[in-house]
CSV table of C-alpha atoms and ligand atoms in Angstrom, one decimal:
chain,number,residue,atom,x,y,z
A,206,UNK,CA,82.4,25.1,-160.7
A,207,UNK,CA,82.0,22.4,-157.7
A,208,UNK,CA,83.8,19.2,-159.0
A,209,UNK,CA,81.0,16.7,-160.3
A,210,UNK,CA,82.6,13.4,-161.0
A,211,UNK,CA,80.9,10.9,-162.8
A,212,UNK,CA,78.3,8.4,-160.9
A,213,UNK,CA,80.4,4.9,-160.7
A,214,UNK,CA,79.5,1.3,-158.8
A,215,UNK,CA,82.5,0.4,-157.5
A,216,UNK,CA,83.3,-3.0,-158.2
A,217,UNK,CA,87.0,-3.6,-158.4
A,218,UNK,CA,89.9,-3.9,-156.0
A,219,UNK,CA,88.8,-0.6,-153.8
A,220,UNK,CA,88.0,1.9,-153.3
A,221,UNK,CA,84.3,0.5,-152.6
A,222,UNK,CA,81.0,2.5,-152.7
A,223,UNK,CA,81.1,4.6,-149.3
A,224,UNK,CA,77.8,4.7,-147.5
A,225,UNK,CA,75.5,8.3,-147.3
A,226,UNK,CA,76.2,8.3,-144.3
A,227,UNK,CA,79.8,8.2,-144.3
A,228,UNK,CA,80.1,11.1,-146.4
A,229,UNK,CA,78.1,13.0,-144.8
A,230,UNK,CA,80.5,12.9,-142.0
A,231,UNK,CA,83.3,13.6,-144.1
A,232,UNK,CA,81.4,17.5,-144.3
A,233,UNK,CA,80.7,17.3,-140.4
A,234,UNK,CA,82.6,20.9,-139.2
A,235,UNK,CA,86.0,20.4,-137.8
A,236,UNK,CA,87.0,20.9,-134.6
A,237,UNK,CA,90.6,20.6,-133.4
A,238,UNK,CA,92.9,18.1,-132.8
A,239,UNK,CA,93.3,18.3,-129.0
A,240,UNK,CA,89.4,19.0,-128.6
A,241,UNK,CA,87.9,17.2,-125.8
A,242,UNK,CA,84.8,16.3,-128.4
A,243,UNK,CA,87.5,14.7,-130.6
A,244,UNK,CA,89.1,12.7,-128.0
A,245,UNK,CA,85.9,11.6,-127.3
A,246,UNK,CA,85.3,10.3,-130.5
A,247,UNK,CA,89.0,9.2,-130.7
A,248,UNK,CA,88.1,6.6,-127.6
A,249,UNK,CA,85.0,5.4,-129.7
A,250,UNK,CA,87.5,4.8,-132.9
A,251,UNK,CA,89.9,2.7,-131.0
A,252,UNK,CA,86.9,0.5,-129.1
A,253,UNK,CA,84.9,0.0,-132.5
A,254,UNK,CA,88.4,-0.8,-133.9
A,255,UNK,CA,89.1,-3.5,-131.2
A,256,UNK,CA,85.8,-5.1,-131.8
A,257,UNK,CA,86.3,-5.2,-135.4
A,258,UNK,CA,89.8,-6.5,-135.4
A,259,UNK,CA,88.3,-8.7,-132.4
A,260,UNK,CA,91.0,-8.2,-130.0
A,261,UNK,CA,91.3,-6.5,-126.6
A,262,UNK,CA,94.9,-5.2,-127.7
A,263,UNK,CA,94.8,-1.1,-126.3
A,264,UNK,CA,97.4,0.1,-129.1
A,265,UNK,CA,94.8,-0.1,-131.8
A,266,UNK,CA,94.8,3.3,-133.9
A,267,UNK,CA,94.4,4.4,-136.7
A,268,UNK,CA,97.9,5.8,-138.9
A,269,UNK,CA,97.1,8.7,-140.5
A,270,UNK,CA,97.6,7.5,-144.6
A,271,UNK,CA,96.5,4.3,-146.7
A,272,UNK,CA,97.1,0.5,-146.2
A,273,UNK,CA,101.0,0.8,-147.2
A,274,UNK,CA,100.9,2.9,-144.2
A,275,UNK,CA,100.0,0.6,-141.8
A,276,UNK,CA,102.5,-1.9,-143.6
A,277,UNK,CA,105.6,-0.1,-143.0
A,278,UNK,CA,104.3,0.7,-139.8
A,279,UNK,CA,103.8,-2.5,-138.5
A,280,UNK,CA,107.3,-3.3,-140.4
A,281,UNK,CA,109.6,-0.4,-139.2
A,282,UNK,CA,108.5,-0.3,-135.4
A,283,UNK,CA,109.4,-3.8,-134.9
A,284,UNK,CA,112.8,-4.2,-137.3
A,285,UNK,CA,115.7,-3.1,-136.3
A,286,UNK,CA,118.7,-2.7,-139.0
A,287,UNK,CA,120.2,-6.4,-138.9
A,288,UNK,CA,117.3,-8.0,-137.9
A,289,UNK,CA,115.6,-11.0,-140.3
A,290,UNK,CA,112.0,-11.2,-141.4
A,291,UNK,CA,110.1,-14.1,-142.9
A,292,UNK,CA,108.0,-13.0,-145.4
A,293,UNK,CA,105.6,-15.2,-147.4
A,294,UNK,CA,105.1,-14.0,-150.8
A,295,UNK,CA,102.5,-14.7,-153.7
A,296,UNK,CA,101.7,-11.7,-154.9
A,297,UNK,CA,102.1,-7.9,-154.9
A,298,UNK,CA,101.3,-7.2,-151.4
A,299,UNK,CA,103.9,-9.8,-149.9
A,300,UNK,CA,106.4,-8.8,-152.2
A,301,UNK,CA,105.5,-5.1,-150.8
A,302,UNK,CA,106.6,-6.6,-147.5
A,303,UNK,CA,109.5,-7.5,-148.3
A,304,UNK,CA,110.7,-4.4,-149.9
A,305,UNK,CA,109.9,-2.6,-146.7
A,306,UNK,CA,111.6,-4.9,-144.6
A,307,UNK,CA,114.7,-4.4,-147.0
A,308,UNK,CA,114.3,-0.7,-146.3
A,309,UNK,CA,114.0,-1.3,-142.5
A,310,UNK,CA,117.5,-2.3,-142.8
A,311,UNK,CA,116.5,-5.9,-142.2
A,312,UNK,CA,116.6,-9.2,-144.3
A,313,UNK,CA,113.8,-10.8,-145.6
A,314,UNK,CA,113.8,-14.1,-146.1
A,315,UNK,CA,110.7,-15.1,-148.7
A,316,UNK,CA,108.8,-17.8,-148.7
A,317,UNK,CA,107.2,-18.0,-152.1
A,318,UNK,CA,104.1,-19.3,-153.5
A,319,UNK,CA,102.9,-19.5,-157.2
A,320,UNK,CA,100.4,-16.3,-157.1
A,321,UNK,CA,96.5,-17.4,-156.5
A,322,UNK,CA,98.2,-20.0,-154.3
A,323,UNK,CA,98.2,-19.8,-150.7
A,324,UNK,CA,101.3,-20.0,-148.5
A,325,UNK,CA,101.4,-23.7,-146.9
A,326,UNK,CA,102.1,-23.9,-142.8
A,327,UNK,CA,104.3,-26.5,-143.7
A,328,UNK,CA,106.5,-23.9,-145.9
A,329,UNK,CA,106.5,-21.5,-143.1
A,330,UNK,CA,107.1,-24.6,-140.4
A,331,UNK,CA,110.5,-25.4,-142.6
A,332,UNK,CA,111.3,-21.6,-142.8
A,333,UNK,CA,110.9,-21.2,-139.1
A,334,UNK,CA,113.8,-24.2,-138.8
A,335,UNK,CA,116.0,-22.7,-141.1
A,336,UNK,CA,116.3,-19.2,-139.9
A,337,UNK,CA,115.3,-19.6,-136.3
A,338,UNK,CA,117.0,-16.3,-135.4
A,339,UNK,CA,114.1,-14.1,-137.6
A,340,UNK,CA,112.2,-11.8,-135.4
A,341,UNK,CA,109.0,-11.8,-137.2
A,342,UNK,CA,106.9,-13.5,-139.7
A,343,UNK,CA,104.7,-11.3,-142.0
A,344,UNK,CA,101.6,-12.9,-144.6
A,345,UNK,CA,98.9,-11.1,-146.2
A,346,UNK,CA,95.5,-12.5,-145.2
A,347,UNK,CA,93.6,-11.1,-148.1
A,348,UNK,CA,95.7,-11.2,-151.1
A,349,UNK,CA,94.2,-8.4,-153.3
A,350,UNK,CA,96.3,-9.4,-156.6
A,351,UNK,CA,95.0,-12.3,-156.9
A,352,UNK,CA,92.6,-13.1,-154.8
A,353,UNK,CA,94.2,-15.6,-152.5
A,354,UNK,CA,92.6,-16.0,-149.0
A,355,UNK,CA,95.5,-17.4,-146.5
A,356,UNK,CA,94.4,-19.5,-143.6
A,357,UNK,CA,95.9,-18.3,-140.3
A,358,UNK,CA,95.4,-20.3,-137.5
A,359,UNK,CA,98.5,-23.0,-138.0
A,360,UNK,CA,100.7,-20.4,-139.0
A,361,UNK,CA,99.5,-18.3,-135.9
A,362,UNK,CA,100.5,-21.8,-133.6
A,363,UNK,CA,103.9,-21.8,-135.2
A,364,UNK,CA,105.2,-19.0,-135.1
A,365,UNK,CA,104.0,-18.4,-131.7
A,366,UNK,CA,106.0,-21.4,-130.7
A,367,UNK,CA,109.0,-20.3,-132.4
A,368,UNK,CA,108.9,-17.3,-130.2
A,369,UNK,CA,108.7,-14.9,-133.0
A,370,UNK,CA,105.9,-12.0,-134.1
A,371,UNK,CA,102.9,-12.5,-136.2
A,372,UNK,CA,102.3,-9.6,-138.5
A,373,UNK,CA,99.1,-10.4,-141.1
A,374,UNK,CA,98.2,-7.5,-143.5
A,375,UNK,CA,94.4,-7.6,-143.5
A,376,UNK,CA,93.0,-5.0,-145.7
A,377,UNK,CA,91.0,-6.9,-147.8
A,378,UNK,CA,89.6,-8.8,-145.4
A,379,UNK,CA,88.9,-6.7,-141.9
A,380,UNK,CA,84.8,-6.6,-142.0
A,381,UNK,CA,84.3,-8.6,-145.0
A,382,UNK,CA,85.6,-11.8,-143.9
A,383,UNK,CA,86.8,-12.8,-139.6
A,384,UNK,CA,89.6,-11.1,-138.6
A,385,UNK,CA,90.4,-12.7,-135.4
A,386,UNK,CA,93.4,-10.9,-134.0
A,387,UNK,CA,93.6,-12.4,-130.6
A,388,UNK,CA,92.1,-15.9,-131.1
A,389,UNK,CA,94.8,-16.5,-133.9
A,390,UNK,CA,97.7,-15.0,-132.2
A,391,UNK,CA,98.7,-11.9,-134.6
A,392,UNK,CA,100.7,-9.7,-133.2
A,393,UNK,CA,100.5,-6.8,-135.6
A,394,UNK,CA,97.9,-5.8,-138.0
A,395,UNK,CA,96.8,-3.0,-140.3
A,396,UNK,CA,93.9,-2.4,-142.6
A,397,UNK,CA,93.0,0.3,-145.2
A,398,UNK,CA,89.3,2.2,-144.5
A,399,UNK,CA,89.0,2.0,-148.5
A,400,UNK,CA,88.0,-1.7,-148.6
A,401,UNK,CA,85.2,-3.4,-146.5
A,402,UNK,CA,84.7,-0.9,-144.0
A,403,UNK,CA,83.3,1.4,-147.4
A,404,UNK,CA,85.0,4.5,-146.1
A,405,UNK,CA,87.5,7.0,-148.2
A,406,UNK,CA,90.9,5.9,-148.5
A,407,UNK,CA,93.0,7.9,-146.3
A,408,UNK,CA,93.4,6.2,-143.0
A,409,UNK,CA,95.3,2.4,-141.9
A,410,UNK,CA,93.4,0.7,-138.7
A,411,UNK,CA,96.4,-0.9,-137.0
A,412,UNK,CA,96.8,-3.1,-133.7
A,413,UNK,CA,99.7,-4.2,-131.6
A,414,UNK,CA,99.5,-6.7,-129.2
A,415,UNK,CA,101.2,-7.0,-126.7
A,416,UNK,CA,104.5,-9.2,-127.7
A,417,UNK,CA,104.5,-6.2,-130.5
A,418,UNK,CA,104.4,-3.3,-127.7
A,419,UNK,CA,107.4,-5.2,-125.4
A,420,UNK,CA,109.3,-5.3,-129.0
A,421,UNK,CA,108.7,-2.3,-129.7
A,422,UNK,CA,109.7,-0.6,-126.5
A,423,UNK,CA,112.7,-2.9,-126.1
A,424,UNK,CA,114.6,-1.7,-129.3
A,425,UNK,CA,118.1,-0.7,-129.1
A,426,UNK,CA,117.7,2.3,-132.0
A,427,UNK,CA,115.0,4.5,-132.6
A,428,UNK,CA,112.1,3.8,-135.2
A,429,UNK,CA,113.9,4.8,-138.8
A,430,UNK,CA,110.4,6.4,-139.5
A,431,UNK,CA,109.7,9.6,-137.8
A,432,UNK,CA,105.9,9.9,-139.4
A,433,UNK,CA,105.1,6.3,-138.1
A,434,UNK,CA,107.1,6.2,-134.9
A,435,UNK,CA,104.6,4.4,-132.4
A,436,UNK,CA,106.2,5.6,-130.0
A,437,UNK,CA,105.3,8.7,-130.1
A,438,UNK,CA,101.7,8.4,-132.0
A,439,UNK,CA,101.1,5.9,-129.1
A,440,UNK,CA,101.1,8.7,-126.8
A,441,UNK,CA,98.5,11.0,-128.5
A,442,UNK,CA,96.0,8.5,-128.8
A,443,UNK,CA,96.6,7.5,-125.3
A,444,UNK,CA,95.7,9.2,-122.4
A,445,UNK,CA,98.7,11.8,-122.6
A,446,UNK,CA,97.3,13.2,-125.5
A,447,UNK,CA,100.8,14.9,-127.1
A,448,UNK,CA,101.1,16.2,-130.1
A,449,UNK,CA,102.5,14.3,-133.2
A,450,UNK,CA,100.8,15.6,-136.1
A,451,UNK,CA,97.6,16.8,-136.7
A,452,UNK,CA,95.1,14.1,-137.1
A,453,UNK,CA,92.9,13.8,-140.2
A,454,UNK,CA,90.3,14.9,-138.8
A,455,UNK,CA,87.3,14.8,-141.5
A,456,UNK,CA,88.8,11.2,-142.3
A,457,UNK,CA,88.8,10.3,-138.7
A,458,UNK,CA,84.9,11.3,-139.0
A,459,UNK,CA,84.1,9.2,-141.5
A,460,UNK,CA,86.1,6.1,-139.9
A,461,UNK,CA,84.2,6.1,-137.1
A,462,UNK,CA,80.6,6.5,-139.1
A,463,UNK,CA,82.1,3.7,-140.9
A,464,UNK,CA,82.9,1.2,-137.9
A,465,UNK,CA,79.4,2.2,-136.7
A,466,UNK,CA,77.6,1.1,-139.3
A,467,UNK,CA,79.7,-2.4,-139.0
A,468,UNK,CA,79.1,-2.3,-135.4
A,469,UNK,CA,75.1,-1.7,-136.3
A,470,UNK,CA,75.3,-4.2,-139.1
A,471,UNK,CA,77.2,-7.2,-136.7
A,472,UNK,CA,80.0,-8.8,-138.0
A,473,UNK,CA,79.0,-12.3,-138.8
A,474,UNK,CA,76.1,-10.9,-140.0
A,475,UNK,CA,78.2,-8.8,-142.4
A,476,UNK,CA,80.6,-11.4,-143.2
A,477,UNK,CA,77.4,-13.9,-144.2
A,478,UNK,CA,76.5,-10.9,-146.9
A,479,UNK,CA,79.5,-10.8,-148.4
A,480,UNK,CA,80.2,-14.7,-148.5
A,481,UNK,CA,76.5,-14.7,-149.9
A,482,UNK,CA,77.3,-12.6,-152.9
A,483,UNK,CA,80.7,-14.0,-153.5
A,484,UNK,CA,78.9,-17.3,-154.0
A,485,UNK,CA,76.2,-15.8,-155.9
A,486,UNK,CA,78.8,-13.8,-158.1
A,487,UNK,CA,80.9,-17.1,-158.6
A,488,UNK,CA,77.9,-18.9,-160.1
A,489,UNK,CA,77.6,-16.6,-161.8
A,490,UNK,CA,80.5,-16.5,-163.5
A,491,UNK,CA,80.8,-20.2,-164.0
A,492,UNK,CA,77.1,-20.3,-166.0
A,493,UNK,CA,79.1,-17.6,-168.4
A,494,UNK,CA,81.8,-20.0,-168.3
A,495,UNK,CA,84.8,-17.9,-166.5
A,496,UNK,CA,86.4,-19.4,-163.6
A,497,UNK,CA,88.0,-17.8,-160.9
A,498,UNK,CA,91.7,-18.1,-160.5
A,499,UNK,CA,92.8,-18.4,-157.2
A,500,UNK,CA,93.3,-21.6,-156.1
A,501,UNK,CA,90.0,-23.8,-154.8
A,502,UNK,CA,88.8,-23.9,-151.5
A,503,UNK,CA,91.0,-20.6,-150.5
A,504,UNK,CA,89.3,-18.1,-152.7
A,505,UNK,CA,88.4,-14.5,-150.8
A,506,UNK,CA,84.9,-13.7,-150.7
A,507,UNK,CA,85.8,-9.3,-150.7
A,508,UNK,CA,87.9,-9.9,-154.5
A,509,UNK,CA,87.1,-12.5,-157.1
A,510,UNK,CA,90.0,-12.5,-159.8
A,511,UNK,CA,88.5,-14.2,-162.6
A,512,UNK,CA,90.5,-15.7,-165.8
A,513,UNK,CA,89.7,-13.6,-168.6
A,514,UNK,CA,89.1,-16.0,-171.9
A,515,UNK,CA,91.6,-16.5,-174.4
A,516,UNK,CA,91.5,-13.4,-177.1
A,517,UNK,CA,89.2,-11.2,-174.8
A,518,UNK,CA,90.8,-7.7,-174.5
A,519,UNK,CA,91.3,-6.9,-170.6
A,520,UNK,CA,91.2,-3.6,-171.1
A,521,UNK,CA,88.5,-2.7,-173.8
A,522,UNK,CA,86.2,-4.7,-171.9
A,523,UNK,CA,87.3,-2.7,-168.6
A,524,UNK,CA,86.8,0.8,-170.5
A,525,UNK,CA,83.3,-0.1,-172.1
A,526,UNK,CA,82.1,-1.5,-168.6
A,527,UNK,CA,83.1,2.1,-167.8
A,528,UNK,CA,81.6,3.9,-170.1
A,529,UNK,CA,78.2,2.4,-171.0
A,530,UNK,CA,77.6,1.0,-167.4
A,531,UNK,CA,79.4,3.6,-165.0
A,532,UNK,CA,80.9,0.2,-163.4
A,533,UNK,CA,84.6,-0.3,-162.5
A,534,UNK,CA,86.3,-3.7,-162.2
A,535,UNK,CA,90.0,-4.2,-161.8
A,536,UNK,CA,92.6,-5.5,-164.0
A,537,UNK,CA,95.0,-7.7,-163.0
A,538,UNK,CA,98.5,-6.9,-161.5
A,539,UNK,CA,102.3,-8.2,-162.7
A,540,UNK,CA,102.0,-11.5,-163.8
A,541,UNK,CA,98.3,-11.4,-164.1
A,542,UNK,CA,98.4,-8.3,-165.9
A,543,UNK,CA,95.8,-8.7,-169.1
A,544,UNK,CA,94.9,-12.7,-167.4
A,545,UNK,CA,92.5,-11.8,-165.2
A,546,UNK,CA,89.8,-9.3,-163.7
A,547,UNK,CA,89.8,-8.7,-160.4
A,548,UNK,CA,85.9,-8.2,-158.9
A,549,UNK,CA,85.7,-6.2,-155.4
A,550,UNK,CA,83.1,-7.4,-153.5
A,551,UNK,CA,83.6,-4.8,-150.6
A,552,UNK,CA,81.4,-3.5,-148.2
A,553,UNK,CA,78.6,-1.1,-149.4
A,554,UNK,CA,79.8,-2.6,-153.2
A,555,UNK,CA,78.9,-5.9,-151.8
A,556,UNK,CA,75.6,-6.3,-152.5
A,557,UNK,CA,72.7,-8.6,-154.8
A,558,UNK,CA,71.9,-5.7,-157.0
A,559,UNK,CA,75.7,-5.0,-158.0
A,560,UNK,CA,75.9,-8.9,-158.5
A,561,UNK,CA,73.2,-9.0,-160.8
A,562,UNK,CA,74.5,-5.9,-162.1
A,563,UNK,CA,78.1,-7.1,-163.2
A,564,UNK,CA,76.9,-10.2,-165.2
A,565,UNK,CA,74.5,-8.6,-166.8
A,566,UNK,CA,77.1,-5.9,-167.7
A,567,UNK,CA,79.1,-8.9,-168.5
A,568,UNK,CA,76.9,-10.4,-170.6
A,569,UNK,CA,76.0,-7.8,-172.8
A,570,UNK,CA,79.6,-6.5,-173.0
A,571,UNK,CA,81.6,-9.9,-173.8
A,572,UNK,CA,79.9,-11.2,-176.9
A,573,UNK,CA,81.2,-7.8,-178.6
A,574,UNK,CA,84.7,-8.8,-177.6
A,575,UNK,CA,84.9,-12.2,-179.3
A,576,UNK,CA,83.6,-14.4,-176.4
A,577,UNK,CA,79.8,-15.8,-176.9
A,578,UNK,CA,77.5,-16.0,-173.7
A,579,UNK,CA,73.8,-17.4,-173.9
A,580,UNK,CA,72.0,-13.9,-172.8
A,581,UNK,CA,70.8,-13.8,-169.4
A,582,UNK,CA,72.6,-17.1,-168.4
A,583,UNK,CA,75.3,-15.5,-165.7
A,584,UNK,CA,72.1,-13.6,-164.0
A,585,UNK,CA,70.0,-16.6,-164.1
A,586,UNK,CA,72.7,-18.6,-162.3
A,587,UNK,CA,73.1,-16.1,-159.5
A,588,UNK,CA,69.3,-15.4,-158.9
A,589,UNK,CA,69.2,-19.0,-158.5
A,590,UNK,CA,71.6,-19.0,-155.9
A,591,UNK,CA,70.5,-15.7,-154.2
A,592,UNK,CA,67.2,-17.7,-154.2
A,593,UNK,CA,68.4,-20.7,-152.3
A,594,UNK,CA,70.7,-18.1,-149.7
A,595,UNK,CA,68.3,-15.7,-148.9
A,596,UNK,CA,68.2,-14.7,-145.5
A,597,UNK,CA,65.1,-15.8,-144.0
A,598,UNK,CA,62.8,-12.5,-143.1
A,599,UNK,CA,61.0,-12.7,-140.0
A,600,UNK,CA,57.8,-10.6,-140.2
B,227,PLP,C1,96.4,-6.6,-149.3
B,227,PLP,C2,96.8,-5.1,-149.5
B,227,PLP,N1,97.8,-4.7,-148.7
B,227,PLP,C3,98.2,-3.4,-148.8
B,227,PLP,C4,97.6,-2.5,-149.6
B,227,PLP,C5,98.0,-1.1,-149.7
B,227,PLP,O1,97.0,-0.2,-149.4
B,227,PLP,P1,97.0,1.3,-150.0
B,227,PLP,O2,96.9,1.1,-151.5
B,227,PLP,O3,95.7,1.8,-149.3
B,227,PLP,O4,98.2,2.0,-149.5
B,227,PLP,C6,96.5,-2.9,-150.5
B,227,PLP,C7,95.9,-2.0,-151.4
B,227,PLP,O5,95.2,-2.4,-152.3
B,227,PLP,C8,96.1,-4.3,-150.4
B,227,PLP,O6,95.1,-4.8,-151.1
């Protein structure tokens, strides 16, 4: 019996609905790792890749596993064992961070932030002072737990003039909201394909630029990962072609039908659509009474964490959106566990239908759980807006 599992709008912290199209490459026949078809379409991976993460930076791959991936990747190619990391930390994925740079042998120093908050430039200015000999500084653009969206530019200034490395973890927000690599002076950054670019999960777009590549090249011990040793990946996807490991090569596939669709879409065409729906969603929510709960004027357009009202079971409400509308929504994660929802607006998930869709859900759902809405009046809200936003069609 073929596995048949259940039809599902994807609506919570990713995966995200993956495009036809997309899967459809995912059953394209393989062909080998070395073939000169698949270095073809290795060369157009890498270029989509650089346009997407818009920067010019040639070590832009993608590791072969999820978003950690591209985390520890980033975080064990440029720490060496007694080396010190800045890490700013206000929520799971930061505090991921610094657990990796522990295991790199290297000290973190955090630089915390009440989660749903953002960390202030003016925080990571004062960290800079006090431990001027740290080699790198690592934030999460997009943070997924709580739905935090972390302005770069100042920190990218700063840190630049302390002479140290950027690393940004965008995965939530590469192709749903800019991502501009070289313009905001990152020097390292990884994605996950299971988030706005609507693709599997399975691969981690990553870029080094090239204050990352001198580090890299200039350490004095060799990378403490074998698996992600740039070193040596950099050399099959570059014109030597070597052999690491074997590529995934169905999940390379459906990358690249991925990045072409983006490409096809246009990124600020793409980013308007998802900050569309976000606002549409966030109406919303507000005619229904919920609020979101990161912090105002910094709140991600890919993942609206939303308080969930006093008495309201998280997770009876998350199994019946399940089961009666085939639509998943996240809970939330440590501290926010059971005090909020977390709503993916991601890619193919972002769209007006699955807006209109999830408060209607909503609606129909919350009432049974203790908390009374006025039918219709989350839907109504967002129409309104959709109204007011459409994109204007030219016939
Ligand atoms: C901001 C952020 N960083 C890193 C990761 C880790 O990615 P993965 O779960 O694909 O390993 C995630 C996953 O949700 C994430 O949201």
């Amino acid at each position: 019996m073929p596995i048949s599992p259940p039809a599902r709008i994807l609506l919570g912290p990713g995966p995200s609905n993956v495009h036809p199209r997309v899967l459809r490459a995912l059953g394209t026949p393989l062909i080998g790792h070395l073939d000169p078809a698949f270095i073809e379409l290795m060369e157009e991976t890498k270029r989509l890749l650089r346009k997407t993460f818009m920067t010019a930076n040639p070590l832009t791959l993608p590791i072969s596993a999820t978003g950690s991936a591209g985390m520890e990747a980033c975080l064990v190619n440029l720490l060496e064992p007694g080396d010190t990391a800045i890490v700013g930390v206000n929520g799971v994925f930061g505090t991921r961070m610094a657990d990796i740079v522990e295991r790199c042998g290297a000290t973190p120093v955090k630089v915390e932030a009440p989660w749903g908050h953002i960390i202030e430039p003016d925080a990571v200015a004062s960290a800079l002072r006090t431990v001027p000999q740290a080699k790198l500084v690592a934030v999460v653009h997009a943070e997924t737990s709580t739905g935090a969206w972390q302005p770069l530019e100042d920190i990218g200034r700063l840190v630049r003039a302390a002479g140290m490395l950027l690393v940004v973890d965008c995965v939530t927000s590469l192709a749903g909201c800019p991502v501009r690599v070289d313009e905001w002076l990152i020097d390292a950054s990884y994605s996950g394909t299971q988030k706005c670019l609507s693709c599997p999960p399975g691969l981690s777009p990553l870029t080094f630029g090239p204050r990352a590549v001198e580090a890299l090249h200039r350490r004095r011990s060799t990378v403490r990962s074998w698996y992600l040793d740039l070193t040596m990946i950099e050399r099959y996807w570059g014109d030597e072609r070597v052999y690491h490991h074997t590529a995934p090569i169905s999940m390379n596939y459906a990358l690249l039908e991925a990045l072409r669709l983006v490409d096809e879409e246009g990124l600020e065409v793409r980013w308007a659509r998802h900050e569309r729906h976000h606002r549409a969603l966030k109406a919303g929510l507000a005619a229904m009474g919920l609020a979101l709960a990161a912090q105002e004027n910094h709140q991600l357009w890919t993942l609206n964490s939303v308080g969930i009202p006093d008495r309201v079971d998280d997770v009876a409400v998350r199994k019946a959106l399940l089961a009666e509308f085939g639509l998943e929504i996240g809970g939330g994660l440590g501290p926010l566990k059971g005090k909020v929802w977390r709503i993916g607006l991601m890619g193919e998930s972002s769209t007006e239908a699955n807006v209109l869709f999830v408060l209607s859900a909503l609606g129909r759902v919350l009432p049974r759980f203790g908390y009374a809405v006025e039918a219709g009046a989350g839907v109504a809200a967002a129409a309104r807006e959709l109204a007011r936003t459409a994109p204007q069609h030219v016939s």
